PDB file of C-alpha atoms in Angstrom:
ATOM      1  CA  MET A  19     138.531 114.466  93.107  1.00 64.00           C
ATOM      2  CA  ASN A  20     136.002 114.955  96.602  1.00 65.00           C
ATOM      3  CA  PRO A  21     137.683 112.863 100.343  1.00 66.00           C
ATOM      4  CA  PRO A  22     136.453 110.179 101.261  1.00 68.00           C
ATOM      5  CA  SER A  23     133.720 110.496 103.223  1.00 67.00           C
ATOM      6  CA  THR A  24     132.558 109.531 107.014  1.00 79.00           C
ATOM      7  CA  ARG A  25     128.621 110.568 106.770  1.00 91.00           C
ATOM      8  CA  PHE A  26     126.702 108.000 107.876  1.00 94.00           C
ATOM      9  CA  VAL A  27     124.233 108.409 104.515  1.00 93.00           C
ATOM     10  CA  ASP A  28     126.522 108.899 102.024  1.00 91.00           C
ATOM     11  CA  GLU A  29     127.325 105.187 102.767  1.00 91.00           C
ATOM     12  CA  TYR A  30     123.593 104.237 103.655  1.00 94.00           C
ATOM     13  CA  LEU A  31     121.441 101.991 101.105  1.00 93.00           C
ATOM     14  CA  ALA A  32     118.245 103.275 102.536  1.00 93.00           C
ATOM     15  CA  TYR A  33     119.217 106.465 102.400  1.00 95.00           C
ATOM     16  CA  LEU A  34     121.203 106.419  98.328  1.00 94.00           C
ATOM     17  CA  LEU A  35     117.814 105.312  96.523  1.00 94.00           C
ATOM     18  CA  ALA A  36     115.502 107.736  98.302  1.00 94.00           C
ATOM     19  CA  GLN A  37     117.262 110.885  97.273  1.00 95.00           C
ATOM     20  CA  ALA A  38     117.979 109.324  94.075  1.00 95.00           C
ATOM     21  CA  SER A  39     115.309 109.178  93.710  1.00 94.00           C
ATOM     22  CA  HIS A  40     113.499 112.720  95.164  1.00 94.00           C
ATOM     23  CA  ARG A  41     115.792 114.462  92.849  1.00 94.00           C
ATOM     24  CA  ILE A  42     115.246 112.400  89.548  1.00 94.00           C
ATOM     25  CA  SER A  43     111.882 112.344  90.056  1.00 95.00           C
ATOM     26  CA  ALA A  44     112.173 117.048  90.728  1.00 95.00           C
ATOM     27  CA  ASP A  45     112.642 118.018  87.128  1.00 91.00           C
ATOM     28  CA  PHE A  46     109.562 115.241  86.078  1.00 95.00           C
ATOM     29  CA  HIS A  47     107.013 116.425  88.620  1.00 96.00           C
ATOM     30  CA  LEU A  48     106.567 120.180  86.969  1.00 95.00           C
ATOM     31  CA  GLN A  49     105.711 117.344  83.618  1.00 95.00           C
ATOM     32  CA  VAL A  50     103.018 115.981  85.803  1.00 96.00           C
ATOM     33  CA  ASN A  51     102.068 119.483  87.701  1.00 96.00           C
ATOM     34  CA  ALA A  52     101.605 121.142  83.974  1.00 95.00           C
ATOM     35  CA  ALA A  53      99.538 118.066  82.852  1.00 94.00           C
ATOM     36  CA  GLY A  54      96.893 119.300  85.869  1.00 94.00           C
ATOM     37  CA  LEU A  55      97.609 116.170  88.594  1.00 97.00           C
ATOM     38  CA  SER A  56      98.590 116.172  91.278  1.00 97.00           C
ATOM     39  CA  VAL A  57     101.832 113.383  92.272  1.00 97.00           C
ATOM     40  CA  THR A  58      99.578 111.457  92.956  1.00 97.00           C
ATOM     41  CA  GLU A  59      96.983 111.271  90.628  1.00 98.00           C
ATOM     42  CA  TRP A  60      99.546 110.234  87.961  1.00 98.00           C
ATOM     43  CA  ARG A  61     100.721 107.401  90.359  1.00 97.00           C
ATOM     44  CA  VAL A  62      98.143 106.171  90.248  1.00 98.00           C
ATOM     45  CA  LEU A  63      97.449 106.281  87.124  1.00 98.00           C
ATOM     46  CA  ALA A  64     100.993 105.013  86.506  1.00 98.00           C
ATOM     47  CA  SER A  65     100.913 102.507  87.902  1.00 97.00           C
ATOM     48  CA  LEU A  66      96.946 100.881  86.256  1.00 98.00           C
ATOM     49  CA  MET A  67      98.410 101.069  83.195  1.00 97.00           C
ATOM     50  CA  GLY A  68      99.051  98.485  81.374  1.00 95.00           C
ATOM     51  CA  GLY A  69      97.409  95.889  84.217  1.00 95.00           C
ATOM     52  CA  THR A  70      94.366  94.880  85.135  1.00 94.00           C
ATOM     53  CA  GLY A  71      93.143  96.659  88.247  1.00 95.00           C
ATOM     54  CA  GLU A  72      94.376  97.224  92.147  1.00 96.00           C
ATOM     55  CA  THR A  73      93.108  96.963  95.045  1.00 94.00           C
ATOM     56  CA  ILE A  74      92.513  99.229  97.386  1.00 93.00           C
ATOM     57  CA  GLY A  75      95.768  97.946  99.546  1.00 91.00           C
ATOM     58  CA  THR A  76      97.712  96.904  96.331  1.00 93.00           C
ATOM     59  CA  LEU A  77      97.217 100.385  94.957  1.00 96.00           C
ATOM     60  CA  ALA A  78      98.548 101.961  98.078  1.00 95.00           C
ATOM     61  CA  ARG A  79     101.899 100.657  98.471  1.00 93.00           C
ATOM     62  CA  LEU A  80     102.148 101.243  94.142  1.00 94.00           C
ATOM     63  CA  ALA A  81     101.751 104.318  95.104  1.00 95.00           C
ATOM     64  CA  ILE A  82     103.530 105.520  97.717  1.00 93.00           C
ATOM     65  CA  THR A  83     100.416 107.214  99.373  1.00 94.00           C
ATOM     66  CA  LYS A  84      98.602 105.390 102.613  1.00 94.00           C
ATOM     67  CA  GLN A  85      95.520 104.342 103.435  1.00 94.00           C
ATOM     68  CA  PRO A  86      92.551 107.058 103.595  1.00 94.00           C
ATOM     69  CA  THR A  87      94.464 109.158 101.657  1.00 95.00           C
ATOM     70  CA  LEU A  88      94.542 106.907  98.094  1.00 96.00           C
ATOM     71  CA  SER A  89      90.785 106.300  98.644  1.00 94.00           C
ATOM     72  CA  LYS A  90      89.549 110.672  98.715  1.00 96.00           C
ATOM     73  CA  VAL A  91      91.543 110.674  95.864  1.00 97.00           C
ATOM     74  CA  VAL A  92      90.558 107.304  93.922  1.00 97.00           C
ATOM     75  CA  GLN A  93      87.077 108.959  94.907  1.00 96.00           C
ATOM     76  CA  ARG A  94      87.822 112.254  93.556  1.00 97.00           C
ATOM     77  CA  MET A  95      89.669 110.280  90.527  1.00 98.00           C
ATOM     78  CA  GLU A  96      86.261 108.641  89.855  1.00 97.00           C
ATOM     79  CA  ILE A  97      84.747 111.491  89.954  1.00 97.00           C
ATOM     80  CA  ASP A  98      86.707 112.816  87.224  1.00 97.00           C
ATOM     81  CA  GLY A  99      86.098 110.140  85.269  1.00 98.00           C
ATOM     82  CA  TRP A 100      89.509 108.678  85.363  1.00 98.00           C
ATOM     83  CA  VAL A 101      89.555 105.679  86.818  1.00 98.00           C
ATOM     84  CA  GLU A 102      86.456 102.680  88.052  1.00 97.00           C
ATOM     85  CA  ARG A 103      85.611 100.951  90.806  1.00 95.00           C
ATOM     86  CA  VAL A 104      84.207  97.571  89.976  1.00 92.00           C
ATOM     87  CA  GLY A 105      83.374  95.018  93.414  1.00 83.00           C
ATOM     88  CA  VAL A 106      86.251  91.173  93.217  1.00 71.00           C
ATOM     89  CA  ARG A 107      83.502  88.790  92.057  1.00 69.00           C
ATOM     90  CA  ALA A 108      85.534  86.058  94.740  1.00 67.00           C
ATOM     91  CA  ASP A 109      84.995  88.151  97.541  1.00 66.00           C
ATOM     92  CA  ARG A 110      81.984  91.082  97.430  1.00 66.00           C
ATOM     93  CA  ARG A 111      84.154  93.474 100.411  1.00 74.00           C
ATOM     94  CA  GLN A 112      86.395  94.105  97.674  1.00 80.00           C
ATOM     95  CA  THR A 113      86.786  96.444  95.120  1.00 86.00           C
ATOM     96  CA  GLN A 114      89.874  96.514  92.136  1.00 94.00           C
ATOM     97  CA  VAL A 115      90.631 100.324  90.985  1.00 97.00           C
ATOM     98  CA  ARG A 116      90.916 100.344  86.769  1.00 97.00           C
ATOM     99  CA  ILE A 117      91.808 103.294  85.187  1.00 98.00           C
ATOM    100  CA  THR A 118      88.915 104.331  82.430  1.00 98.00           C
ATOM    101  CA  ALA A 119      90.021 105.360  78.514  1.00 97.00           C
ATOM    102  CA  ALA A 120      89.915 108.350  79.442  1.00 97.00           C
ATOM    103  CA  GLY A 121      92.618 108.437  82.271  1.00 97.00           C
ATOM    104  CA  ARG A 122      94.813 105.904  79.949  1.00 97.00           C
ATOM    105  CA  ARG A 123      94.255 109.076  77.481  1.00 96.00           C
ATOM    106  CA  LEU A 124      94.861 112.312  79.127  1.00 95.00           C
ATOM    107  CA  ILE A 125      98.406 109.789  81.174  1.00 96.00           C
ATOM    108  CA  GLY A 126      99.336 108.202  77.854  1.00 92.00           C
ATOM    109  CA  GLY A 127     101.769 110.898  76.338  1.00 94.00           C
ATOM    110  CA  LEU A 128     103.001 111.269  80.915  1.00 96.00           C
ATOM    111  CA  CYS A 129     104.153 107.249  81.038  1.00 96.00           C
ATOM    112  CA  ASP A 130     105.786 109.214  77.193  1.00 96.00           C
ATOM    113  CA  GLN A 131     107.804 111.468  78.847  1.00 96.00           C
ATOM    114  CA  ALA A 132     109.133 109.562  81.667  1.00 96.00           C
ATOM    115  CA  MET A 133     109.952 107.176  79.573  1.00 96.00           C
ATOM    116  CA  ALA A 134     111.567 109.495  77.570  1.00 96.00           C
ATOM    117  CA  HIS A 135     113.169 111.383  80.890  1.00 96.00           C
ATOM    118  CA  GLN A 136     114.680 107.982  82.440  1.00 95.00           C
ATOM    119  CA  ARG A 137     115.920 107.251  79.233  1.00 95.00           C
ATOM    120  CA  GLU A 138     117.691 110.466  79.602  1.00 95.00           C
ATOM    121  CA  ILE A 139     118.878 109.990  83.046  1.00 95.00           C
ATOM    122  CA  LEU A 140     120.084 106.783  81.877  1.00 95.00           C
ATOM    123  CA  ALA A 141     122.258 108.016  79.265  1.00 96.00           C
ATOM    124  CA  SER A 142     125.316 108.213  80.703  1.00 94.00           C
ATOM    125  CA  PHE A 143     125.519 104.320  81.417  1.00 95.00           C
ATOM    126  CA  ASP A 144     126.280 102.307  79.213  1.00 96.00           C
ATOM    127  CA  PRO A 145     122.958 100.872  78.043  1.00 95.00           C
ATOM    128  CA  ALA A 146     123.890  97.113  79.267  1.00 96.00           C
ATOM    129  CA  ARG A 147     124.914  98.584  82.071  1.00 96.00           C
ATOM    130  CA  ALA A 148     121.780 101.035  82.793  1.00 95.00           C
ATOM    131  CA  ALA A 149     119.325  97.761  82.163  1.00 96.00           C
ATOM    132  CA  SER A 150     121.696  96.071  85.040  1.00 96.00           C
ATOM    133  CA  PHE A 151     120.800  98.330  87.474  1.00 95.00           C
ATOM    134  CA  VAL A 152     116.942  98.653  86.312  1.00 95.00           C
ATOM    135  CA  GLU A 153     116.876  95.072  86.904  1.00 96.00           C
ATOM    136  CA  MET A 154     118.894  95.026  90.274  1.00 95.00           C
ATOM    137  CA  LEU A 155     116.399  97.005  91.468  1.00 94.00           C
ATOM    138  CA  LYS A 156     113.632  95.147  90.269  1.00 94.00           C
ATOM    139  CA  THR A 157     115.601  92.804  92.342  1.00 95.00           C
ATOM    140  CA  LEU A 158     116.430  94.244  95.711  1.00 93.00           C
ATOM    141  CA  MET A 159     112.541  95.354  96.491  1.00 90.00           C
ATOM    142  CA  HIS A 160     110.809  91.590  94.968  1.00 88.00           C
ATOM    143  CA  TRP A 161     113.580  90.445  98.007  1.00 91.00           C
ATOM    144  CA  HIS A 162     112.480  93.319 100.123  1.00 85.00           C
ATOM    145  CA  GLU A 163     107.920  93.194  99.296  1.00 78.00           C
ATOM    146  CA  PRO A 164     106.326  93.798 102.196  1.00 71.00           C
ATOM    147  CA  LEU A 165     104.429  91.313 104.078  1.00 57.00           C
ATOM    148  CA  VAL A 166     101.718  93.804 105.211  1.00 51.00           C
ATOM    149  CA  ASP A 167     100.541  97.673 103.604  1.00 46.00           C
ATOM    150  CA  GLN A 168     103.520  99.523 105.150  1.00 47.00           C
ATOM    151  CA  SER A 169     102.007 102.294 103.483  1.00 44.00           C
ATOM    152  CA  ASP A 170     103.034 105.459 104.720  1.00 43.00           C
ATOM    153  CA  GLY A 171     103.910 107.725 102.331  1.00 42.00           C
ATOM    154  CA  ALA A 172     107.486 108.563 103.640  1.00 42.00           C
ATOM    155  CA  VAL A 173     109.298 108.533  99.943  1.00 41.00           C
ATOM    156  CA  ASP A 174     108.219 111.504  98.321  1.00 42.00           C
ATOM    157  CA  GLY A 175     110.314 111.815  95.443  1.00 45.00           C
ATOM    158  CA  ALA A 176     109.769 108.658  94.100  1.00 48.00           C
ATOM    159  CA  VAL A 177     107.834 107.228  91.105  1.00 50.00           C
TER     160      VAL A 177
END
């Protein structure tokens, strides 16, 4: 049995979440890199998969990347044919980024691998506890939705 900890970080939620994300993501990011994608490209495509598109600001938050960095990545991904940018009819100043069929084909297998990785990570919990844990994280994220775009890329290990 471990002795009681006196370190602040051992009880600090933000630290624990960041460490857990970093540790869980590290192995999967090797698979992402083996597929020829950067972690940021994976995050972009995974964030767009199954949706109807996102603005650059929202996508930066979802992909945990600074907006200027994300804009450059999206430009390269558009050239590669993985995403497309389309104008928003209600506001012509905004564009939406959408995943293309080529992008879906590129990460379809990776999404399956990601879910298999998740099942492996959660296998030590009984199914009800694992589902509850995921729901608690979703609720926590909902309660702490940023009021403004705060994408600073601080959590490198996420997704």
